[in-house]
Amino acid sequence: MRLIATEEGYAPIEYIDEYLNLTRHIDTAPSRYLAIYYRQTEPVRQLTDLDSRLPEMDAFGVDVHLLGIAAPGVQAFDATLGTELAALANETLVKAIARHPTRFAGLTAIAPQDPAAAAREVTRGMRELGLNGIILNSHTHGEYLDDEKFWPILEAAVACDAPLYIHPTFPSDAMIAPYQDYGMMGALWGFGADASVHVVRMIMGGVFDAFPTLKVVLGHLGEGLAFWLDRLDNRYENIVRRGGLGPLGMKRLERRPSEYFRTNFYMTTSGMNTNPPLKFCLDMFGPDRIMFAIDYPYERTDEAVPFIREAPLDEAARRKITHENAEALFRIPPV
């Protein structure tokens, strides 16, 4: 059984150095946390030394890591530095893939701080560098892709038929206050909260009416949205019937909110290694929209791999989830 893991973190050392430099000038809860994390030898090695992960991949039978730059990525910086680091990250990634073309694939990092430059990097990443999609670490300085100033990025993604992986990051400055206690601002809760806000903004903002073929990938079995779709439909339709779109600032959509999720979104199993959530998503969407992921180095390979190997799936569904869907969506060559 081929295993393609589709949400695997990496970072060039130059990015980590620049982020540590940034933390000398800003003081936020995420920057304090990441400053501690990026000063630890082992996490930095895991993110920067891509060859070092191959023995663990071999030990657990993971054939391919689809690599994406770790949060918050180049979106943490100003437009000029972010754009430069995105290009460097993508070139670093291409070199690693060239060393191990059957073991690594990669997602194009972009800096939406300069939307035109980010759109060009999408095209370069897909058409010149041969990467497999795009990664965005959710919001960019508190702004989301429903803002039309970012739509050149989406135009480029559609033109290149590039799937867009929206990876979580810390909540924005506008929403982080309640998340700063009890370890809630990171992967425990804040990451998923921010990513789900991003996606609901895109759906309710009409992004998928403007870009009906845009493909979006979410980790963690859809960041909780699979459970919430019927509620989104119910509230949207209730407000439409009552004529309440205007006062609430809502847009009239061409379809119900859940329909966009069912046709434009894919999800991965990253960090979700129990059967009931997987079964729920299979019941909701079927096996064609789900892909295996580990979320290395933040989650454990020795938990994710046994889970997917032993999950109660028929063999056709298991093949789709473990590798066939990733091969098709990200154009990863089959064996």
Coordinates of C-alpha atoms in Angstrom, one line a residue:
M1 CA 0.0 0.0 0.0
R2 CA 1.6 3.2 -1.2
L3 CA 1.5 6.0 1.4
I4 CA 1.6 9.7 0.3
A5 CA 1.6 12.0 3.3
T6 CA 0.1 15.3 2.1
E7 CA 0.7 17.9 4.9
E8 CA 4.3 17.6 5.9
G9 CA 6.1 20.7 7.2
Y10 CA 9.5 22.1 6.2
A11 CA 11.3 25.4 6.3
P12 CA 14.5 26.8 4.9
I13 CA 17.0 27.8 7.6
E14 CA 17.0 31.4 6.1
Y15 CA 13.3 31.7 7.0
I16 CA 13.9 30.6 10.6
D17 CA 16.8 33.0 10.9
E18 CA 14.6 35.9 9.6
Y19 CA 11.7 34.9 11.9
L20 CA 14.0 34.9 14.9
N21 CA 15.2 38.3 13.8
L22 CA 11.6 39.5 13.5
T23 CA 10.9 38.5 17.1
R24 CA 13.5 41.0 18.3
H25 CA 11.2 43.7 17.0
I26 CA 7.7 42.4 17.7
D27 CA 6.3 41.0 20.9
T28 CA 3.1 38.9 20.4
A29 CA 2.1 35.7 22.0
P30 CA 2.8 33.7 18.7
S31 CA 6.1 35.4 18.2
R32 CA 7.2 34.5 21.8
Y33 CA 6.1 30.9 21.4
L34 CA 7.8 30.5 18.0
A35 CA 11.0 32.2 19.2
I36 CA 11.3 29.5 21.8
Y37 CA 10.4 26.7 19.3
Y38 CA 12.9 27.9 16.6
R39 CA 15.7 28.1 19.1
Q40 CA 15.5 24.3 19.8
T41 CA 17.9 22.2 17.8
E42 CA 15.7 19.2 17.1
P43 CA 12.6 21.0 15.7
V44 CA 14.9 23.1 13.5
R45 CA 16.7 20.0 12.2
Q46 CA 13.4 18.3 11.5
L47 CA 12.1 21.3 9.5
T48 CA 15.3 22.2 7.6
D49 CA 17.2 18.9 7.0
L50 CA 14.8 17.2 4.7
D51 CA 17.1 14.2 4.1
S52 CA 17.1 13.4 7.9
R53 CA 13.4 12.4 7.7
L54 CA 14.0 9.6 5.2
P55 CA 14.9 6.9 7.8
E56 CA 11.7 7.5 9.7
M57 CA 9.7 7.5 6.4
D58 CA 11.4 4.2 5.5
A59 CA 10.8 2.7 8.9
F60 CA 7.0 3.2 8.7
G61 CA 6.6 2.7 5.0
V62 CA 5.8 6.3 4.1
D63 CA 6.7 6.7 0.4
V64 CA 6.2 10.4 -0.2
H65 CA 6.1 13.6 1.8
L66 CA 4.2 16.5 0.2
L67 CA 6.1 19.4 1.7
G68 CA 4.7 22.8 2.6
I69 CA 6.4 25.7 4.4
A70 CA 5.6 25.7 8.2
A71 CA 3.3 28.3 9.7
P72 CA 3.3 31.3 9.8
G73 CA 5.7 31.1 6.8
V74 CA 6.7 34.0 4.7
Q75 CA 3.3 35.7 5.5
A76 CA 4.8 36.9 8.7
F77 CA 7.1 39.5 7.0
D78 CA 6.7 42.7 5.0
A79 CA 5.9 42.3 1.3
T80 CA 9.5 42.6 0.0
L81 CA 11.1 40.2 2.4
G82 CA 8.2 37.8 2.2
T83 CA 8.4 37.7 -1.6
E84 CA 12.1 37.1 -1.5
L85 CA 11.8 34.3 1.1
A86 CA 9.0 32.6 -0.8
A87 CA 11.2 32.4 -3.9
L88 CA 14.1 31.1 -1.9
A89 CA 11.9 28.5 -0.1
N90 CA 10.6 27.2 -3.4
E91 CA 14.0 26.9 -4.9
T92 CA 15.2 25.1 -1.8
L93 CA 12.3 22.7 -2.1
V94 CA 13.0 22.0 -5.7
K95 CA 16.6 21.1 -4.9
A96 CA 15.4 18.6 -2.2
I97 CA 12.9 17.1 -4.6
A98 CA 15.7 16.7 -7.3
R99 CA 17.8 14.8 -4.8
H100 CA 14.9 12.4 -3.9
P101 CA 12.3 12.7 -6.8
T102 CA 10.4 9.6 -5.7
R103 CA 10.2 10.6 -2.0
F104 CA 9.3 14.3 -2.0
A105 CA 6.8 16.6 -3.7
G106 CA 6.2 20.2 -2.8
L107 CA 3.8 23.1 -2.5
T108 CA 4.6 26.6 -3.7
A109 CA 5.0 29.2 -0.9
I110 CA 3.7 32.6 -1.7
A111 CA 3.6 36.0 0.0
P112 CA 0.1 37.5 -0.5
Q113 CA 1.4 40.8 1.0
D114 CA 2.2 41.6 -2.7
P115 CA -0.7 39.9 -4.5
A116 CA 0.7 40.5 -8.0
A117 CA 4.1 39.1 -7.0
A118 CA 2.4 36.2 -5.3
A119 CA 0.4 35.4 -8.5
R120 CA 3.6 35.4 -10.5
E121 CA 5.2 33.0 -7.9
V122 CA 2.2 30.7 -8.3
T123 CA 2.8 30.5 -12.0
R124 CA 6.6 30.1 -11.6
G125 CA 6.2 27.4 -9.0
M126 CA 3.8 25.4 -11.1
R127 CA 5.0 25.9 -14.6
E128 CA 8.8 26.5 -14.2
L129 CA 9.7 24.8 -10.9
G130 CA 7.3 21.9 -11.4
L131 CA 5.8 22.0 -7.9
N132 CA 2.5 20.3 -7.1
G133 CA 0.3 23.0 -5.7
I134 CA 0.2 26.1 -3.4
I135 CA 0.3 26.5 0.3
L136 CA -1.1 29.5 2.2
N137 CA -0.8 29.7 6.0
S138 CA -4.3 31.1 6.4
H139 CA -4.6 34.8 7.1
T140 CA -2.0 37.4 6.0
H141 CA -1.7 40.1 8.7
G142 CA -5.4 39.5 9.5
E143 CA -6.7 39.6 5.9
Y144 CA -8.3 36.6 4.1
L145 CA -8.8 35.5 0.5
D146 CA -12.3 36.8 0.3
D147 CA -10.7 40.3 -0.1
E148 CA -10.7 40.9 -3.8
K149 CA -7.2 42.4 -3.7
F150 CA -6.0 38.8 -3.3
W151 CA -7.9 37.5 -6.3
P152 CA -5.0 37.7 -8.7
I153 CA -3.6 34.8 -6.7
L154 CA -6.7 32.8 -7.2
E155 CA -6.8 33.7 -10.9
A156 CA -3.3 32.3 -11.2
A157 CA -4.2 29.2 -9.2
V158 CA -7.1 28.4 -11.5
A159 CA -5.1 29.2 -14.6
C160 CA -2.4 26.7 -13.5
D161 CA -5.0 24.2 -12.1
A162 CA -3.1 24.4 -8.9
P163 CA -4.7 23.1 -5.7
L164 CA -4.5 25.6 -2.8
Y165 CA -3.7 24.1 0.6
I166 CA -5.0 26.4 3.3
H167 CA -2.9 25.5 6.3
P168 CA -3.7 26.9 9.8
T169 CA -1.8 29.5 11.6
F170 CA -2.3 31.4 14.9
P171 CA -5.5 33.6 15.1
S172 CA -5.0 37.1 13.8
D173 CA -4.4 40.1 16.2
A174 CA -8.1 40.9 15.9
M175 CA -9.2 37.6 17.3
I176 CA -6.4 36.1 19.4
A177 CA -7.1 37.5 22.8
P178 CA -9.5 34.7 24.0
Y179 CA -7.1 32.1 22.7
Q180 CA -4.0 33.2 24.5
D181 CA -4.8 31.3 27.7
Y182 CA -4.5 27.6 28.4
G183 CA -2.5 26.7 25.3
M184 CA -5.4 27.5 23.1
M185 CA -3.8 29.7 20.5
G186 CA -2.0 26.9 18.6
A187 CA -3.0 23.5 17.2
L188 CA -5.1 22.7 20.3
W189 CA -7.8 25.1 19.1
G190 CA -6.8 28.4 17.6
F191 CA -5.3 27.0 14.4
G192 CA -8.5 25.3 13.4
A193 CA -10.7 28.2 14.5
D194 CA -8.7 30.6 12.3
A195 CA -8.6 28.3 9.2
S196 CA -12.4 27.6 9.5
V197 CA -13.1 31.3 9.7
H198 CA -11.0 31.8 6.5
V199 CA -12.9 29.2 4.6
V200 CA -16.3 30.4 5.7
R201 CA -15.3 33.9 4.7
M202 CA -14.4 32.6 1.2
I203 CA -17.6 30.7 0.8
M204 CA -19.9 33.4 2.1
G205 CA -17.9 36.1 0.2
G206 CA -18.6 34.5 -3.1
V207 CA -15.1 33.4 -3.9
F208 CA -16.4 30.1 -5.5
D209 CA -19.0 31.9 -7.6
A210 CA -16.1 34.0 -9.0
F211 CA -13.7 31.0 -9.3
P212 CA -16.0 27.9 -9.7
T213 CA -13.0 25.5 -10.5
L214 CA -10.8 26.6 -7.6
K215 CA -9.6 23.6 -5.6
V216 CA -8.9 24.1 -1.9
V217 CA -7.4 21.5 0.5
L218 CA -7.8 21.6 4.3
G219 CA -6.1 19.6 6.9
H220 CA -7.4 18.0 10.1
L221 CA -10.4 16.5 8.3
G222 CA -11.7 19.9 7.2
E223 CA -11.0 22.0 10.3
G224 CA -14.4 21.1 11.9
L225 CA -16.4 22.4 8.9
A226 CA -17.7 19.0 7.8
F227 CA -19.8 18.9 11.0
W228 CA -21.1 22.4 10.5
L229 CA -22.2 22.4 6.9
D230 CA -25.9 21.8 7.5
R231 CA -26.0 24.6 10.0
L232 CA -24.4 27.0 7.5
D233 CA -27.1 26.1 5.0
N234 CA -29.9 26.4 7.5
R235 CA -28.9 29.8 8.7
Y236 CA -28.1 31.2 5.2
E237 CA -31.4 30.0 3.8
N238 CA -33.3 31.3 6.8
I239 CA -31.8 34.7 6.4
V240 CA -32.4 34.7 2.6
R241 CA -36.1 33.9 3.2
R242 CA -36.4 36.6 5.7
G243 CA -34.7 39.2 3.5
G244 CA -32.0 39.7 6.0
L245 CA -29.0 39.7 3.7
G246 CA -28.6 43.4 3.6
P247 CA -28.6 44.2 7.3
L248 CA -26.1 41.4 8.0
G249 CA -23.9 42.3 5.1
M250 CA -24.4 39.0 3.4
K251 CA -24.1 38.2 -0.3
R252 CA -26.6 36.2 -2.3
L253 CA -24.8 33.1 -3.4
E254 CA -25.4 30.9 -6.5
R255 CA -25.6 27.8 -4.4
R256 CA -26.0 26.7 -0.7
P257 CA -22.8 27.0 1.3
S258 CA -22.4 23.3 1.7
E259 CA -22.4 22.7 -2.0
Y260 CA -19.2 24.7 -2.5
F261 CA -17.6 22.6 0.2
R262 CA -18.7 19.4 -1.5
T263 CA -17.4 20.4 -4.9
N264 CA -14.4 22.6 -4.3
F265 CA -12.8 21.2 -1.2
Y266 CA -10.6 18.2 -0.3
M267 CA -9.4 17.3 3.2
T268 CA -6.5 15.4 4.8
T269 CA -6.3 13.3 7.9
S270 CA -3.4 15.3 9.4
G271 CA -3.5 15.0 13.2
M272 CA -6.8 13.2 13.2
N273 CA -6.0 9.6 14.0
T274 CA -9.3 8.1 15.3
N275 CA -12.0 6.3 13.4
P276 CA -15.2 8.2 14.3
P277 CA -14.3 11.5 12.6
L278 CA -12.9 9.7 9.6
K279 CA -16.2 7.7 9.3
F280 CA -18.2 10.9 9.6
C281 CA -16.3 12.5 6.8
L282 CA -16.6 9.4 4.6
D283 CA -20.3 9.4 5.2
M284 CA -20.5 13.1 4.3
F285 CA -18.2 13.2 1.3
G286 CA -17.2 9.7 0.3
P287 CA -13.5 8.6 -0.2
D288 CA -12.7 10.7 -3.2
R289 CA -12.2 13.9 -1.1
I290 CA -10.0 12.6 1.6
M291 CA -6.2 12.1 1.7
F292 CA -3.8 10.7 4.2
A293 CA -1.4 13.1 6.0
I294 CA 0.8 13.0 9.1
D295 CA 1.6 16.7 9.8
Y296 CA 5.3 15.9 10.4
P297 CA 7.1 17.0 12.5
Y298 CA 4.2 18.3 14.7
E299 CA 2.4 14.9 14.8
R300 CA 3.8 11.4 15.1
T301 CA 4.4 9.1 12.2
D302 CA 4.1 6.1 14.5
E303 CA 0.5 7.1 15.3
A304 CA -0.7 8.3 11.9
V305 CA 0.6 5.3 9.8
P306 CA -0.9 2.5 12.0
F307 CA -4.2 4.4 12.2
I308 CA -4.6 4.6 8.4
R309 CA -3.4 1.0 7.8
E310 CA -5.9 -0.4 10.4
A311 CA -8.9 1.9 9.7
P312 CA -12.0 0.0 8.8
L313 CA -12.0 0.9 5.1
D314 CA -12.7 -1.2 2.1
E315 CA -9.6 -1.6 -0.2
A316 CA -10.9 0.7 -2.8
A317 CA -11.4 3.5 -0.3
R318 CA -8.0 2.8 1.3
R319 CA -6.2 3.1 -2.0
K320 CA -7.9 6.4 -2.7
I321 CA -7.1 7.9 0.7
T322 CA -3.5 6.6 1.0
H323 CA -2.3 7.6 -2.5
E324 CA -4.7 7.7 -5.4
N325 CA -6.4 10.9 -4.6
A326 CA -3.1 12.7 -3.9
E327 CA -1.6 11.3 -7.2
A328 CA -4.6 12.8 -9.1
L329 CA -5.0 16.1 -7.3
F330 CA -1.3 17.0 -6.8
R331 CA -0.1 15.3 -10.0
I332 CA 2.3 13.0 -8.1
P333 CA 3.4 10.3 -10.5
P334 CA 2.1 6.9 -9.6
V335 CA 4.5 4.0 -9.1

